[in-house]
Short mmCIF file of C-alpha atoms in Angstrom, two decimals:
data_model
loop_
_atom_site.label_atom_id
_atom_site.label_comp_id
_atom_site.label_asym_id
_atom_site.label_seq_id
_atom_site.Cartn_x
_atom_site.Cartn_y
_atom_site.Cartn_z
CA UNK A 615 88.41 69.55 155.77
CA UNK A 616 86.97 66.05 155.68
CA UNK A 617 84.51 67.06 158.39
CA UNK A 618 83.05 69.55 155.90
CA UNK A 619 83.33 67.28 152.86
CA UNK A 620 83.31 63.63 154.02
CA UNK A 621 85.14 61.08 151.89
CA UNK A 622 82.94 58.58 150.08
CA UNK A 623 83.38 55.21 148.42
CA UNK A 624 86.98 54.21 147.72
CA UNK A 625 88.23 57.51 149.15
CA UNK A 626 86.79 56.59 152.54
CA UNK A 627 88.79 53.34 152.79
CA UNK A 628 91.17 53.32 155.76
CA UNK A 629 94.82 52.56 155.02
CA UNK A 630 97.35 50.86 157.30
CA UNK A 631 98.54 54.22 158.69
CA UNK A 632 95.01 55.01 159.91
CA UNK A 633 94.35 57.70 157.30
CA UNK A 634 91.71 57.43 154.61
CA UNK A 635 92.76 56.94 151.00
CA UNK A 636 91.19 60.29 150.12
CA UNK A 637 93.25 62.09 152.82
CA UNK A 638 96.49 60.54 151.57
CA UNK A 639 95.78 61.37 147.94
CA UNK A 640 94.90 64.94 148.90
CA UNK A 641 98.21 65.37 150.71
CA UNK A 642 100.16 64.17 147.67
CA UNK A 643 98.10 66.31 145.29
CA UNK A 644 98.70 69.35 147.47
CA UNK A 645 102.42 69.17 146.65
CA UNK A 646 101.59 70.06 143.04
CA UNK A 647 99.46 72.97 144.22
CA UNK A 648 102.24 74.31 146.45
CA UNK A 649 104.89 74.09 143.72
CA UNK A 650 102.47 75.73 141.30
CA UNK A 651 102.26 78.63 143.74
CA UNK A 652 98.53 78.21 144.26
CA UNK A 653 98.46 77.36 147.97
CA UNK A 654 100.76 77.94 150.95
CA UNK A 655 101.31 75.77 154.04
CA UNK A 656 102.49 77.30 157.30
CA UNK A 657 103.86 74.06 158.75
CA UNK A 658 101.15 73.76 161.40
CA UNK A 659 98.50 72.17 159.20
CA UNK A 660 96.99 75.46 158.00
CA UNK A 661 96.67 75.86 154.25
CA UNK A 662 95.79 79.13 152.49
CA UNK A 663 95.06 79.93 148.87
CA UNK A 664 97.24 82.49 147.11
CA UNK A 665 96.22 85.16 144.60
CA UNK A 666 97.64 82.94 141.86
CA UNK A 667 95.49 80.10 143.16
CA UNK A 668 92.35 82.22 142.93
CA UNK A 669 93.23 83.16 139.37
CA UNK A 670 93.76 79.47 138.53
CA UNK A 671 90.26 78.63 139.81
CA UNK A 672 88.83 81.25 137.45
CA UNK A 673 90.93 80.22 134.46
CA UNK A 674 90.32 76.46 134.60
CA UNK A 675 86.72 75.38 134.27
CA UNK A 676 87.01 71.77 135.46
CA UNK A 677 88.80 70.09 138.34
CA UNK A 678 90.53 67.75 135.87
CA UNK A 679 91.92 70.71 133.93
CA UNK A 680 93.04 72.40 137.18
CA UNK A 681 94.85 69.27 138.41
CA UNK A 682 96.53 68.75 135.03
CA UNK A 683 97.87 72.31 135.02
CA UNK A 684 99.14 71.95 138.60
CA UNK A 685 100.96 68.77 137.59
CA UNK A 686 102.48 70.56 134.58
CA UNK A 687 103.75 73.43 136.77
CA UNK A 688 105.19 70.94 139.26
CA UNK A 689 107.09 69.20 136.47
CA UNK A 690 108.52 72.55 135.34
CA UNK A 691 109.64 73.26 138.93
CA UNK A 692 111.17 69.78 139.20
CA UNK A 693 113.07 70.24 135.92
CA UNK A 694 114.56 73.50 137.18
CA UNK A 695 115.51 71.80 140.45
CA UNK A 696 117.31 69.04 138.56
CA UNK A 697 119.12 71.64 136.46
CA UNK A 698 120.29 73.29 139.68
CA UNK A 699 121.52 69.92 140.94
CA UNK A 700 123.43 69.31 137.71
CA UNK A 701 125.02 72.75 138.00
CA UNK A 702 125.99 72.03 141.60
CA UNK A 703 127.64 68.77 140.57
CA UNK A 704 129.81 70.71 138.13
CA UNK A 705 131.06 73.08 140.83
CA UNK A 706 130.89 71.36 144.24
CA UNK A 707 130.98 67.88 145.72
CA UNK A 708 127.48 67.20 147.03
CA UNK A 709 127.02 65.52 150.41
CA UNK A 710 125.66 61.96 150.15
CA UNK A 711 124.60 61.42 153.78
CA UNK A 712 123.51 63.24 156.92
CA UNK A 713 126.99 62.75 158.35
CA UNK A 714 128.64 64.43 155.36
CA UNK A 715 126.06 67.21 155.45
CA UNK A 716 126.87 67.87 159.12
CA UNK A 717 130.54 68.21 158.15
CA UNK A 718 129.66 70.56 155.29
CA UNK A 719 127.52 72.73 157.58
CA UNK A 720 130.31 72.99 160.15
CA UNK A 721 132.94 73.62 157.47
CA UNK A 722 130.82 76.48 156.17
CA UNK A 723 131.75 78.40 159.33
CA UNK A 724 135.40 78.23 158.30
CA UNK A 725 134.53 79.29 154.75
CA UNK A 726 132.16 82.17 155.57
CA UNK A 727 133.91 83.53 158.64
CA UNK A 728 137.51 82.52 158.06
CA UNK A 729 138.28 82.35 154.35
CA UNK A 730 135.78 84.99 153.21
CA UNK A 731 136.00 87.53 156.03
CA UNK A 732 139.29 86.74 157.78
CA UNK A 733 137.42 86.30 161.07
CA UNK A 734 137.49 83.58 163.70
CA UNK A 735 135.28 80.58 162.96
CA UNK A 736 134.69 80.22 166.71
CA UNK A 737 134.41 83.90 167.72
CA UNK A 738 132.79 85.91 164.89
CA UNK A 739 134.06 89.47 164.56
CA UNK A 740 137.53 88.63 165.84
CA UNK A 741 140.05 88.95 162.99
CA UNK A 742 142.38 85.95 163.25
CA UNK A 743 142.44 84.40 159.75
CA UNK A 744 144.71 87.23 158.65
CA UNK A 745 148.32 88.09 157.96
CA UNK A 746 149.41 88.91 161.53
CA UNK A 747 148.38 85.66 163.27
CA UNK A 748 149.44 83.60 160.25
CA UNK A 749 152.93 85.08 160.34
CA UNK A 750 153.14 84.32 164.07
CA UNK A 751 152.31 80.65 163.47
CA UNK A 752 154.80 80.41 160.64
CA UNK A 753 157.54 81.85 162.87
CA UNK A 754 157.05 79.56 165.88
CA UNK A 755 155.66 76.42 164.24
CA UNK A 756 156.60 76.12 160.56
CA UNK A 757 160.05 77.70 160.77
CA UNK A 758 160.95 76.18 164.15
CA UNK A 759 159.67 72.57 164.19
CA UNK A 760 159.88 70.64 167.43
CA UNK A 761 160.84 67.06 166.56
CA UNK A 762 161.66 66.14 170.14
CA UNK A 763 159.86 63.47 172.13
CA UNK A 764 156.42 64.15 173.59
CA UNK A 765 152.82 64.49 172.59
CA UNK A 766 152.15 66.79 169.63
CA UNK A 767 149.48 68.85 171.38
CA UNK A 768 151.50 69.19 174.58
CA UNK A 769 154.54 70.37 172.62
CA UNK A 770 152.35 73.03 171.05
CA UNK A 771 151.86 74.55 174.50
CA UNK A 772 155.45 75.79 174.56
CA UNK A 773 155.31 77.07 171.00
CA UNK A 774 152.00 78.85 171.54
CA UNK A 775 153.37 80.57 174.66
CA UNK A 776 155.37 82.84 172.34
CA UNK A 777 152.42 84.13 170.27
CA UNK A 778 149.34 86.30 170.73
CA UNK A 779 145.95 85.03 171.84
CA UNK A 780 144.67 85.55 168.30
CA UNK A 781 147.39 83.25 166.94
CA UNK A 782 146.56 80.64 169.59
CA UNK A 783 142.91 80.79 168.58
CA UNK A 784 143.85 80.48 164.92
CA UNK A 785 145.95 77.38 165.62
CA UNK A 786 143.06 75.75 167.49
CA UNK A 787 140.73 76.47 164.57
CA UNK A 788 143.18 75.14 161.98
CA UNK A 789 143.61 71.93 163.96
CA UNK A 790 139.84 71.71 164.16
CA UNK A 791 139.56 72.27 160.40
CA UNK A 792 141.96 69.38 159.84
CA UNK A 793 140.03 67.08 162.20
CA UNK A 794 136.57 68.03 160.96
CA UNK A 795 136.15 65.60 158.03
CA UNK A 796 137.96 62.67 159.65
CA UNK A 797 135.75 59.62 160.19
CA UNK A 798 135.04 58.34 163.69
CA UNK A 799 136.94 55.11 162.99
CA UNK A 800 140.11 57.17 162.58
CA UNK A 801 139.61 59.52 165.53
CA UNK A 802 136.51 59.63 167.69
CA UNK A 803 134.38 62.53 168.83
CA UNK A 804 135.89 62.59 172.33
CA UNK A 805 139.48 62.81 171.10
CA UNK A 806 138.64 65.45 168.50
CA UNK A 807 136.95 67.59 171.13
CA UNK A 808 139.72 67.00 173.66
CA UNK A 809 142.43 68.03 171.20
CA UNK A 810 140.73 71.29 170.22
CA UNK A 811 139.71 72.17 173.76
CA UNK A 812 143.28 71.62 174.95
CA UNK A 813 144.53 74.12 172.37
CA UNK A 814 141.81 76.60 173.28
CA UNK A 815 142.91 76.17 176.91
CA UNK A 816 146.31 77.64 175.99
CA UNK A 817 144.59 80.98 175.39
CA UNK A 818 144.50 83.72 178.01
CA UNK A 819 140.78 84.06 177.30
CA UNK A 820 139.50 80.76 175.82
CA UNK A 821 136.41 80.57 173.60
CA UNK A 822 133.96 77.72 173.04
CA UNK A 823 133.72 75.18 170.23
CA UNK A 824 130.63 76.01 168.11
CA UNK A 825 127.64 73.66 168.32
CA UNK A 826 127.86 72.96 164.57
CA UNK A 827 131.41 71.70 164.98
CA UNK A 828 130.57 69.52 167.96
CA UNK A 829 127.77 67.92 165.96
CA UNK A 830 130.09 67.22 163.01
CA UNK A 831 132.70 65.72 165.34
CA UNK A 832 130.32 62.81 166.01
CA UNK A 833 130.93 61.19 162.64
CA UNK A 834 133.15 62.79 160.01
CA UNK A 835 132.98 61.89 156.34
CA UNK A 836 136.15 60.06 155.22
CA UNK A 837 139.17 58.05 156.32
CA UNK A 838 142.34 60.17 155.89
CA UNK A 839 144.70 57.23 156.23
CA UNK A 840 147.46 56.76 158.77
CA UNK A 841 149.89 59.21 157.13
CA UNK A 842 147.84 62.32 157.82
CA UNK A 843 146.58 61.13 161.19
CA UNK A 844 150.09 60.36 162.49
CA UNK A 845 152.11 63.13 160.82
CA UNK A 846 150.27 65.99 162.48
CA UNK A 847 153.14 68.43 162.10
CA UNK A 848 153.32 67.99 158.31
CA UNK A 849 149.54 68.23 158.02
CA UNK A 850 149.46 71.51 159.97
CA UNK A 851 152.36 72.93 157.95
CA UNK A 852 150.29 72.40 154.80
CA UNK A 853 147.26 74.10 156.32
CA UNK A 854 149.26 77.09 157.53
CA UNK A 855 150.93 77.29 154.10
CA UNK A 856 147.49 77.30 152.54
CA UNK A 857 146.36 80.19 154.72
CA UNK A 858 149.61 82.06 154.09
CA UNK A 859 149.01 81.77 150.34
CA UNK A 860 145.36 82.72 150.84
CA UNK A 861 146.26 85.99 152.57
CA UNK A 862 148.17 87.05 149.45
CA UNK A 863 145.25 86.57 147.07
CA UNK A 864 142.87 89.24 145.82
CA UNK A 865 139.14 89.21 146.60
CA UNK A 866 138.46 88.16 143.01
CA UNK A 867 140.86 85.23 143.23
CA UNK A 868 139.37 84.13 146.54
CA UNK A 869 135.86 84.30 145.11
CA UNK A 870 136.80 82.10 142.15
CA UNK A 871 138.44 79.49 144.39
CA UNK A 872 135.46 79.33 146.77
CA UNK A 873 132.96 78.98 143.94
CA UNK A 874 134.70 76.05 142.25
CA UNK A 875 135.75 72.96 144.22
CA UNK A 876 138.07 71.81 141.44
CA UNK A 877 139.89 75.14 141.43
CA UNK A 878 140.19 74.82 145.21
CA UNK A 879 141.65 71.34 144.86
CA UNK A 880 144.17 72.68 142.36
CA UNK A 881 145.23 75.34 144.86
CA UNK A 882 145.77 72.78 147.63
CA UNK A 883 147.58 70.32 145.38
CA UNK A 884 149.96 73.08 144.33
CA UNK A 885 151.11 73.80 147.88
CA UNK A 886 154.71 72.97 148.77
CA UNK A 887 155.29 70.29 151.37
CA UNK A 888 154.46 66.66 152.07
CA UNK A 889 151.70 65.08 149.97
CA UNK A 890 149.17 62.81 151.67
CA UNK A 891 147.25 60.03 149.98
CA UNK A 892 144.40 59.09 152.36
CA UNK A 893 143.15 55.71 151.13
CA UNK A 894 143.80 56.62 147.52
CA UNK A 895 142.34 60.13 147.86
CA UNK A 896 144.63 63.13 147.72
CA UNK A 897 144.81 65.21 150.90
CA UNK A 898 143.27 68.20 149.09
CA UNK A 899 140.07 66.27 148.51
CA UNK A 900 139.43 66.28 152.24
CA UNK A 901 139.24 70.06 152.14
CA UNK A 902 137.11 69.97 149.01
CA UNK A 903 134.69 67.56 150.65
CA UNK A 904 134.51 69.62 153.82
CA UNK A 905 133.49 72.58 151.73
#
């Protein structure tokens, strides 16, 4: 573009990044034009004018008038964006960092596949977040706790030997769901992965941990406190109780709970069983944040 219309005067001055002042100002001005719907960028450096852009050139006689209108349309777009943000803040807890966003993206698998469709978060199309597998886990895990000596995950091997492969997969995914938001200072990526892979290894036909989950395992988003991290049995009982309650709800009830984080928190806080207070934050908030 500047080969055809060379920058002159102040616009030709070179900035510290090697670009001319005119080139930099053009790039910033183009944002207004894009949000006004007058030009499109394909991501490779190619810009193209839209039909609305051609109409704008005909409607506005001067460049000053054209730029002013583009700025006005940008401000309208920005106001709508801020309204959307305000609405989001009333219904969900917004991620504040890349680490939290990675957790949210991974947790969305459990929401979309598991809670919404009753399918496996790891193996889409396989119905495991449903009444049958949940009842199996309640029978061998919730109703028959193993308080003997030994590692929690290793003890699960014996309990999972009595259930179907779908129930084993569900248990691995529920453990993963519990681990997902935990910060790396509480439990690191290697141990998270090792725990879930061990449970998947109890299956007759193991599946793989999704890439999104592996990425989220690198950081986490909060410190659950020692109570939840050490009392794994109680934590899993709560999660299985949650899913048991979930299976009894209508589609309308499920939709309401998934659309409103505060309603979801109310559901979790109302579950029977041990209450966790991770560093002053109720256990249910960990699920709300992961959503």
